[in-house]
Short mmCIF file of C-alpha atoms in Angstrom, two decimals:
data_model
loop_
_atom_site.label_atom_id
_atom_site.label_comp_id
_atom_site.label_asym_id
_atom_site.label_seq_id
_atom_site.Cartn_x
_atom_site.Cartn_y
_atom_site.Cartn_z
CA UNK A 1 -47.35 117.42 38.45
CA UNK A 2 -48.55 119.66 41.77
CA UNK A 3 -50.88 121.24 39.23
CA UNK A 4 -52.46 117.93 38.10
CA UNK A 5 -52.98 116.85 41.69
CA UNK A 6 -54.89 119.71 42.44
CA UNK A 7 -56.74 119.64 39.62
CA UNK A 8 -57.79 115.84 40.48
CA UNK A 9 -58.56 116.99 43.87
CA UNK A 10 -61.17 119.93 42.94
CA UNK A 11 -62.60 117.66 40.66
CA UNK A 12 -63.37 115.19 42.99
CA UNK A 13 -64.04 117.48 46.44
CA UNK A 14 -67.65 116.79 47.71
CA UNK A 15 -67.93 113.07 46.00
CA UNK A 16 -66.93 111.10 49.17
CA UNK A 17 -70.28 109.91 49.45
CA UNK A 18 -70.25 108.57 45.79
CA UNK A 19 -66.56 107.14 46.66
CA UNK A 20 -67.73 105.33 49.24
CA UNK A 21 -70.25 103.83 47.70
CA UNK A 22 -68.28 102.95 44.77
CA UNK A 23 -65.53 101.25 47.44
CA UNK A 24 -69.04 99.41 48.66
CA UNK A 25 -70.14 97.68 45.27
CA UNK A 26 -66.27 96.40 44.71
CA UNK A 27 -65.92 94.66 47.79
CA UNK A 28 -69.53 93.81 47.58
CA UNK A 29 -68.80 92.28 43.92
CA UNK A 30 -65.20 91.01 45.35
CA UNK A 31 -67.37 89.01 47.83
CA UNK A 32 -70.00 87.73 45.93
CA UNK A 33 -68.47 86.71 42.74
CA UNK A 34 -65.84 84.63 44.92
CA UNK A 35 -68.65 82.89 46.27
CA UNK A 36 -70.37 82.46 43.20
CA UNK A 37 -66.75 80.83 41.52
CA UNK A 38 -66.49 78.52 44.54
CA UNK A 39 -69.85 77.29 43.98
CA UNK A 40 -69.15 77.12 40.46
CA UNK A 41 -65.91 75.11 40.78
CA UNK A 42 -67.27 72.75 43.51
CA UNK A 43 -70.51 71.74 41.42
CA UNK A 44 -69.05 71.68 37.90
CA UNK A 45 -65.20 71.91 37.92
CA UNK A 46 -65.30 71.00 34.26
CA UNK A 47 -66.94 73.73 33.08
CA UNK A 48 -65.20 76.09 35.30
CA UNK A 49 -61.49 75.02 34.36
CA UNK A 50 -62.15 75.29 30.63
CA UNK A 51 -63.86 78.87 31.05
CA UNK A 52 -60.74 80.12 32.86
CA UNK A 53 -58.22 78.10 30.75
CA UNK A 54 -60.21 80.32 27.99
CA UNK A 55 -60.11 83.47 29.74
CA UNK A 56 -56.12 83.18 30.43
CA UNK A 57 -55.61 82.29 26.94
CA UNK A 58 -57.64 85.30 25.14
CA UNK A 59 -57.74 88.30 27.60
CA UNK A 60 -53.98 89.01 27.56
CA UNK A 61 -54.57 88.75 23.78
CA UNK A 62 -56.60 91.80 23.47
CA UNK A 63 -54.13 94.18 25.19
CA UNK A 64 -51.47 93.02 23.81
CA UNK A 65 -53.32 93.97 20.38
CA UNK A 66 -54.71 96.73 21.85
CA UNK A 67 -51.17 98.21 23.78
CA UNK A 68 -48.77 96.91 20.76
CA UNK A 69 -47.08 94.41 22.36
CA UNK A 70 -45.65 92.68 19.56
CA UNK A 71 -43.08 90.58 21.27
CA UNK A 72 -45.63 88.71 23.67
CA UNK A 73 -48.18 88.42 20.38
CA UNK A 74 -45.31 86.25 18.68
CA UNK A 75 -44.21 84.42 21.64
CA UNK A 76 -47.98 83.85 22.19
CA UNK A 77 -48.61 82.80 18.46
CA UNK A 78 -45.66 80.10 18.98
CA UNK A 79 -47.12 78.67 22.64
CA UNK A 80 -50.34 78.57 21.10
CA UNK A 81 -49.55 76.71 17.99
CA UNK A 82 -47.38 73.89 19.56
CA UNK A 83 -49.45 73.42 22.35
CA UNK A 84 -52.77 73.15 19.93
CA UNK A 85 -50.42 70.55 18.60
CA UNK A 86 -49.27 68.79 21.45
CA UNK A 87 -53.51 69.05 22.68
CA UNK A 88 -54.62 67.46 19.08
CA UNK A 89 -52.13 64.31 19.96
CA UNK A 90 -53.33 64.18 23.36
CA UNK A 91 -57.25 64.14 22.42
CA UNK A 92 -57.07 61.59 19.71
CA UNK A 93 -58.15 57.90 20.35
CA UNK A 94 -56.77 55.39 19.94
CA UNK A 95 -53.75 57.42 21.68
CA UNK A 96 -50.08 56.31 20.12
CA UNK A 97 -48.01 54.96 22.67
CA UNK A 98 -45.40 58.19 22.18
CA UNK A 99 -48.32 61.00 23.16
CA UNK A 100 -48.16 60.48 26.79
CA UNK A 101 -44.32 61.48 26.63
CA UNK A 102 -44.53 63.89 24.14
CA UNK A 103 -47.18 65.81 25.83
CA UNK A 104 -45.49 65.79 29.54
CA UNK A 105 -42.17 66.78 27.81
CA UNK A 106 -43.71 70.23 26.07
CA UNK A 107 -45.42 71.27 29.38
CA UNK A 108 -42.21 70.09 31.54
CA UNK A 109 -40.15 72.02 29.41
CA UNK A 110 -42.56 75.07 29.56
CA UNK A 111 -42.92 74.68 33.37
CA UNK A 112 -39.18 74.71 34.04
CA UNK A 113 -38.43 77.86 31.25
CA UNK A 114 -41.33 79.73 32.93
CA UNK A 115 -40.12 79.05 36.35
CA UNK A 116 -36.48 80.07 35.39
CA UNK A 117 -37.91 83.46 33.90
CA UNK A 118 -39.93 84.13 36.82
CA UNK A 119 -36.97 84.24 39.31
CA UNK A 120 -34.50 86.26 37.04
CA UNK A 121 -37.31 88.36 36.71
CA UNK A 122 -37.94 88.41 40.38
CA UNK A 123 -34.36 88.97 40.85
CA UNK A 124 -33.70 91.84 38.56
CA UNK A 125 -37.05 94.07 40.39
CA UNK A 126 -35.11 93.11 43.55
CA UNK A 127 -31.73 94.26 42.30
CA UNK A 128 -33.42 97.46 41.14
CA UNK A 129 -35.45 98.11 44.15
CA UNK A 130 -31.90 97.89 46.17
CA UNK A 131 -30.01 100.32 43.79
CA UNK A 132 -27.78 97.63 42.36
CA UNK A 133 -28.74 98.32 38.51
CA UNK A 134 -26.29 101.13 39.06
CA UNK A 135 -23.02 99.02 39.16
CA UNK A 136 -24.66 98.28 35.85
CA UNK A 137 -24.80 101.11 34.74
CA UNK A 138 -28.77 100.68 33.74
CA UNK A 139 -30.86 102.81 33.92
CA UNK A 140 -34.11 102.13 37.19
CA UNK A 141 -37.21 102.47 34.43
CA UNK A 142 -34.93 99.67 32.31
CA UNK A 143 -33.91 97.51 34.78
CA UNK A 144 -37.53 97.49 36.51
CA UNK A 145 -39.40 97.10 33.22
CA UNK A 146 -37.00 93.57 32.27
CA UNK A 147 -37.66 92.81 35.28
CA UNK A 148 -41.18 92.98 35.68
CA UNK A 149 -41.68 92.08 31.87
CA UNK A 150 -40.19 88.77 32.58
CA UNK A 151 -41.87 87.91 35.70
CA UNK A 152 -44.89 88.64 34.01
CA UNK A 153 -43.81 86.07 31.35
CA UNK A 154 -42.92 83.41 33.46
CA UNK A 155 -46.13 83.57 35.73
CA UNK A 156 -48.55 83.70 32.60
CA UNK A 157 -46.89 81.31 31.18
CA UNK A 158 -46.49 78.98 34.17
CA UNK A 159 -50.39 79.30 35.00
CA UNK A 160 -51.70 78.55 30.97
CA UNK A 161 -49.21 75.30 30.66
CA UNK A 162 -50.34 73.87 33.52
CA UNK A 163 -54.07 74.27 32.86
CA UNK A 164 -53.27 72.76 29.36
CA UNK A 165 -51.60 69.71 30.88
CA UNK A 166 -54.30 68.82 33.53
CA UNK A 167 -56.54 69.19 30.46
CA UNK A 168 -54.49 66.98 28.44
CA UNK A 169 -53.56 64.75 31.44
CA UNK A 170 -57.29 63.58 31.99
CA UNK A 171 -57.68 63.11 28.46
CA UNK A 172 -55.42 60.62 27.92
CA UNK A 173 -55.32 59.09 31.21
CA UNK A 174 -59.29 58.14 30.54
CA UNK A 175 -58.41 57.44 27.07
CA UNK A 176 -55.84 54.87 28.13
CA UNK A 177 -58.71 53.58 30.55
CA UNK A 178 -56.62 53.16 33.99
CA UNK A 179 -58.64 56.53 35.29
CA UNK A 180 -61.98 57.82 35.37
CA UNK A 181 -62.34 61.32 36.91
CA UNK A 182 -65.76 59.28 38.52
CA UNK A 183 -66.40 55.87 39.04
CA UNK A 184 -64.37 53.25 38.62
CA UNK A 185 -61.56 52.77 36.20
CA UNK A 186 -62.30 50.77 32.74
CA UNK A 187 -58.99 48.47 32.62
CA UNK A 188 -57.31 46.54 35.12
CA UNK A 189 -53.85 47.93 36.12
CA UNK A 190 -50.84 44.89 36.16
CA UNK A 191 -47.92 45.17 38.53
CA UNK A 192 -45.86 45.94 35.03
CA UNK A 193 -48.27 48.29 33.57
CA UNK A 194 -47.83 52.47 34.21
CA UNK A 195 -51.39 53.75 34.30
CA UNK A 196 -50.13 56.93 33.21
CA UNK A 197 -48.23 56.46 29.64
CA UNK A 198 -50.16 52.67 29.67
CA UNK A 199 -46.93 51.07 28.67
CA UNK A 200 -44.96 48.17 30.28
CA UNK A 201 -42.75 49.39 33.56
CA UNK A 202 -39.98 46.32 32.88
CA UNK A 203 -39.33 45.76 29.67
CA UNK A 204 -37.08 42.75 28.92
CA UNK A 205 -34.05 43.21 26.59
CA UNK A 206 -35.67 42.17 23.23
CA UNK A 207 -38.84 43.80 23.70
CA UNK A 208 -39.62 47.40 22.97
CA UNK A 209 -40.56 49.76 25.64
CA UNK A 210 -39.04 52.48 27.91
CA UNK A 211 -36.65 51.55 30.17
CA UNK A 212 -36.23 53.91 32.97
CA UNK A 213 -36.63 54.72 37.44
CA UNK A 214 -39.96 53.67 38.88
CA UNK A 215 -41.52 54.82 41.64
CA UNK A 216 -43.93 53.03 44.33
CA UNK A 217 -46.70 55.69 45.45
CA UNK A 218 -47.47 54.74 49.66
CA UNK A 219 -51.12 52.54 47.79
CA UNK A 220 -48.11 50.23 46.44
CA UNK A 221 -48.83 51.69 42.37
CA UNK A 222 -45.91 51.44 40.46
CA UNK A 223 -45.10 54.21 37.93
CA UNK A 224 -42.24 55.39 35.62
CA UNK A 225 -41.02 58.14 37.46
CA UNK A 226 -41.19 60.33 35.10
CA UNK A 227 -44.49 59.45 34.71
CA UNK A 228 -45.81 60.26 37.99
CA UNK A 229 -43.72 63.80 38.80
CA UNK A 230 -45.28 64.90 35.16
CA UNK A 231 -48.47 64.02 36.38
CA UNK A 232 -48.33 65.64 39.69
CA UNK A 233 -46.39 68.78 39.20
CA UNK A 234 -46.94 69.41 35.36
CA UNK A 235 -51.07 67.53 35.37
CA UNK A 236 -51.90 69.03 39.33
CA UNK A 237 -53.00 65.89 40.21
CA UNK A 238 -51.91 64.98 43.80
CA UNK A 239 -54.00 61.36 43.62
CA UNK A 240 -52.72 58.40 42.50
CA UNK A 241 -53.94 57.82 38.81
CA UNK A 242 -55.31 54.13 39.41
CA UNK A 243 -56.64 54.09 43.05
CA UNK A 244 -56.56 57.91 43.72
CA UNK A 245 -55.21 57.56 47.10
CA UNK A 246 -53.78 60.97 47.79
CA UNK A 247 -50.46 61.41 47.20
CA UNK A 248 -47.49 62.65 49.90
CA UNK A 249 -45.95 65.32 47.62
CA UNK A 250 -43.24 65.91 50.28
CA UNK A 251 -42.26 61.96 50.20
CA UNK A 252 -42.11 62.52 46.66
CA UNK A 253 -39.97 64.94 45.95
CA UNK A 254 -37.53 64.30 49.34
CA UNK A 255 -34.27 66.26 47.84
CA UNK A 256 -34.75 69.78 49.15
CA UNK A 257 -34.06 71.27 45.68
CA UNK A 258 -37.04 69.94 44.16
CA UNK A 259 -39.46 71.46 46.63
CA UNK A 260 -39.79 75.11 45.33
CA UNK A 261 -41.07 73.67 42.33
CA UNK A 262 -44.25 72.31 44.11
CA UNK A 263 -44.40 75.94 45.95
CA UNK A 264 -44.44 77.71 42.75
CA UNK A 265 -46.95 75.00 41.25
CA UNK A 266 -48.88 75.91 44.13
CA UNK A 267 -48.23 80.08 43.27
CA UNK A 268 -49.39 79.55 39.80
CA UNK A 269 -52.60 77.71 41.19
CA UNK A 270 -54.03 81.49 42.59
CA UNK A 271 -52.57 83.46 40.68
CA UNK A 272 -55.06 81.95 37.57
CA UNK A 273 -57.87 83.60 39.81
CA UNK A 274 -55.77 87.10 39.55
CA UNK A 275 -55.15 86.30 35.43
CA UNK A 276 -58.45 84.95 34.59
CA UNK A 277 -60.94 86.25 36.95
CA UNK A 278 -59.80 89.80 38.21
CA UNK A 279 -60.53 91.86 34.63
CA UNK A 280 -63.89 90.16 34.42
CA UNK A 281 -64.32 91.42 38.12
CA UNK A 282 -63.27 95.00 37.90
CA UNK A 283 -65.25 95.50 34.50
CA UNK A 284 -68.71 94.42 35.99
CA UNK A 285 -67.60 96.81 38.86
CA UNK A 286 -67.08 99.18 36.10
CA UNK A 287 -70.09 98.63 34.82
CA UNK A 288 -72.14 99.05 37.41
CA UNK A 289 -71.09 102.09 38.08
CA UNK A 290 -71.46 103.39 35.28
CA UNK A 291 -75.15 102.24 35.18
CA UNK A 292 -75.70 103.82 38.43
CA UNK A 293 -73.90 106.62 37.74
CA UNK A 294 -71.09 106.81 39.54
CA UNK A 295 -67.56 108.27 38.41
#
């Protein structure tokens, strides 16, 4: 190991000039492609959110091909195929009454699995980093690879399902016509209407419908609850999906159990700059070094 060190260090002893130089063009590139993704996001947040959601989806893809990670390529395969299901349903028109609830199910079931992976994962790199693996019996390179394999699970995870239901989420909600990402929206919204699923709110005993909580935003909207949490926490929207008056996430979700969940929504929102953005990054950095030659 000594031997390899000093190796690395003869190699590299006179190159501080390149090495700084090198440390120049990353933060320099650091620097100027955030600005340039800002921009990008501000002027055409379209584009920009599919180009990521792309980027998160394939990337991982290629080293887990590349470093033979089998187990993520199935579990992969599986997201992938439902969710290109559950994306079909939710871009077809005229949308069946059942999409809306189908689709907010799948992602609400993906958000809460990934968010229960993430701590255990977080837990077990904590438990290993404080020795306790050893009441265990388990070994520190065991115990710290679970861990961080399934904090890396529930993070990736976490970030793609959410991009996929804000995707999905303005979808329908424009196919249903109560919300137009601009302008103004196509339909009228009734006092018994939910803009977000576009079925009744009170639905009398011989008539078919959901019958479930509702909840009054602070603009006086009525939704189905579930309705509106799955299109705030699972769809990132934090406007109202009629008037979009903002809404008070911490009115919403009052019990103080439920408020971790917008924090980690909130987590997953930057680390998709760190999943999607941060390879692209570091291999134009590569590159340029290379084409300058620098080593």
């Amino acid at each position: 190991m000594w031997v390899e060190h000093a190796r690395m260090h003869a190699k590299h002893r006179g190159h501080e000039a390149m090495h700084a130089e090198m440390v120049l063009i990353l933060i320099a590139t650091l620097v100027v492609a955030q600005l340039l993704l800002v921009q990008w996001k501000q002027r055409h947040p379209r584009s920009y959110n599919m180009v990521t959601l792309f980027q998160m989806w394939v990337v991982p893809l290629y080293f887990t091909v590349k470093l033979h990670w089998w187990r993520f390529l199935v579990i992969w395969i599986f997201f992938s195929a439902v969710t290109a299901f559950v994306t079909f349903r939710a871009t077809r028109k005229p949308l069946v009454q059942t999409t809306p609830r189908l689709v907010y199910k799948w992602f609400l079931l993906i958000y809460k699995i990934s968010y229960a992976t993430g701590i255990v994962g977080y837990m077990a790199v904590m438990f290993t980093l404080f020795g306790l693996n050893l009441l265990f019996k388990i070994k520190p390179e065991d115990a710290m690879d679970f861990g961080i394999s399934l904090l890396f699970y529930g993070l990736y995870y976490g970030v793609l399902e959410r991009d996929f239901a804000e995707m999905c989420a303005d979808y329908m909600a424009s196919t249903i016509g109560f919300y137009s990402e601009s302008g103004m929206p196509t339909k009228h919204l009734s006092d018994s209407m939910c803009a977000v699923c576009g079925q009744q709110i009170f639905v009398d005993v011989s008539e078919e419908g959901i019958i479930e909580n509702t909840y009054r935003l602070s603009c006086n909207h009525v939704f189905h609850e579930f309705c509106i949490r799955g299109w705030c926490i699972v769809g990132k929207k934090q406007t109202c999906p009629y008037c979009k008056e903002k809404v008070d996430l911490k009115r919403m979700f009052s019990n103080p159990w439920e408020r971790p969940h917008v924090m980690y929504g909130q987590l997953l929102d930057w680390l998709r700059y760190l999943v999607a953005w941060q390879p692209v990054i570091i291999g134009l950095v590569q590159g340029i070094n290379y084409i300058l030659g620098l080593e």
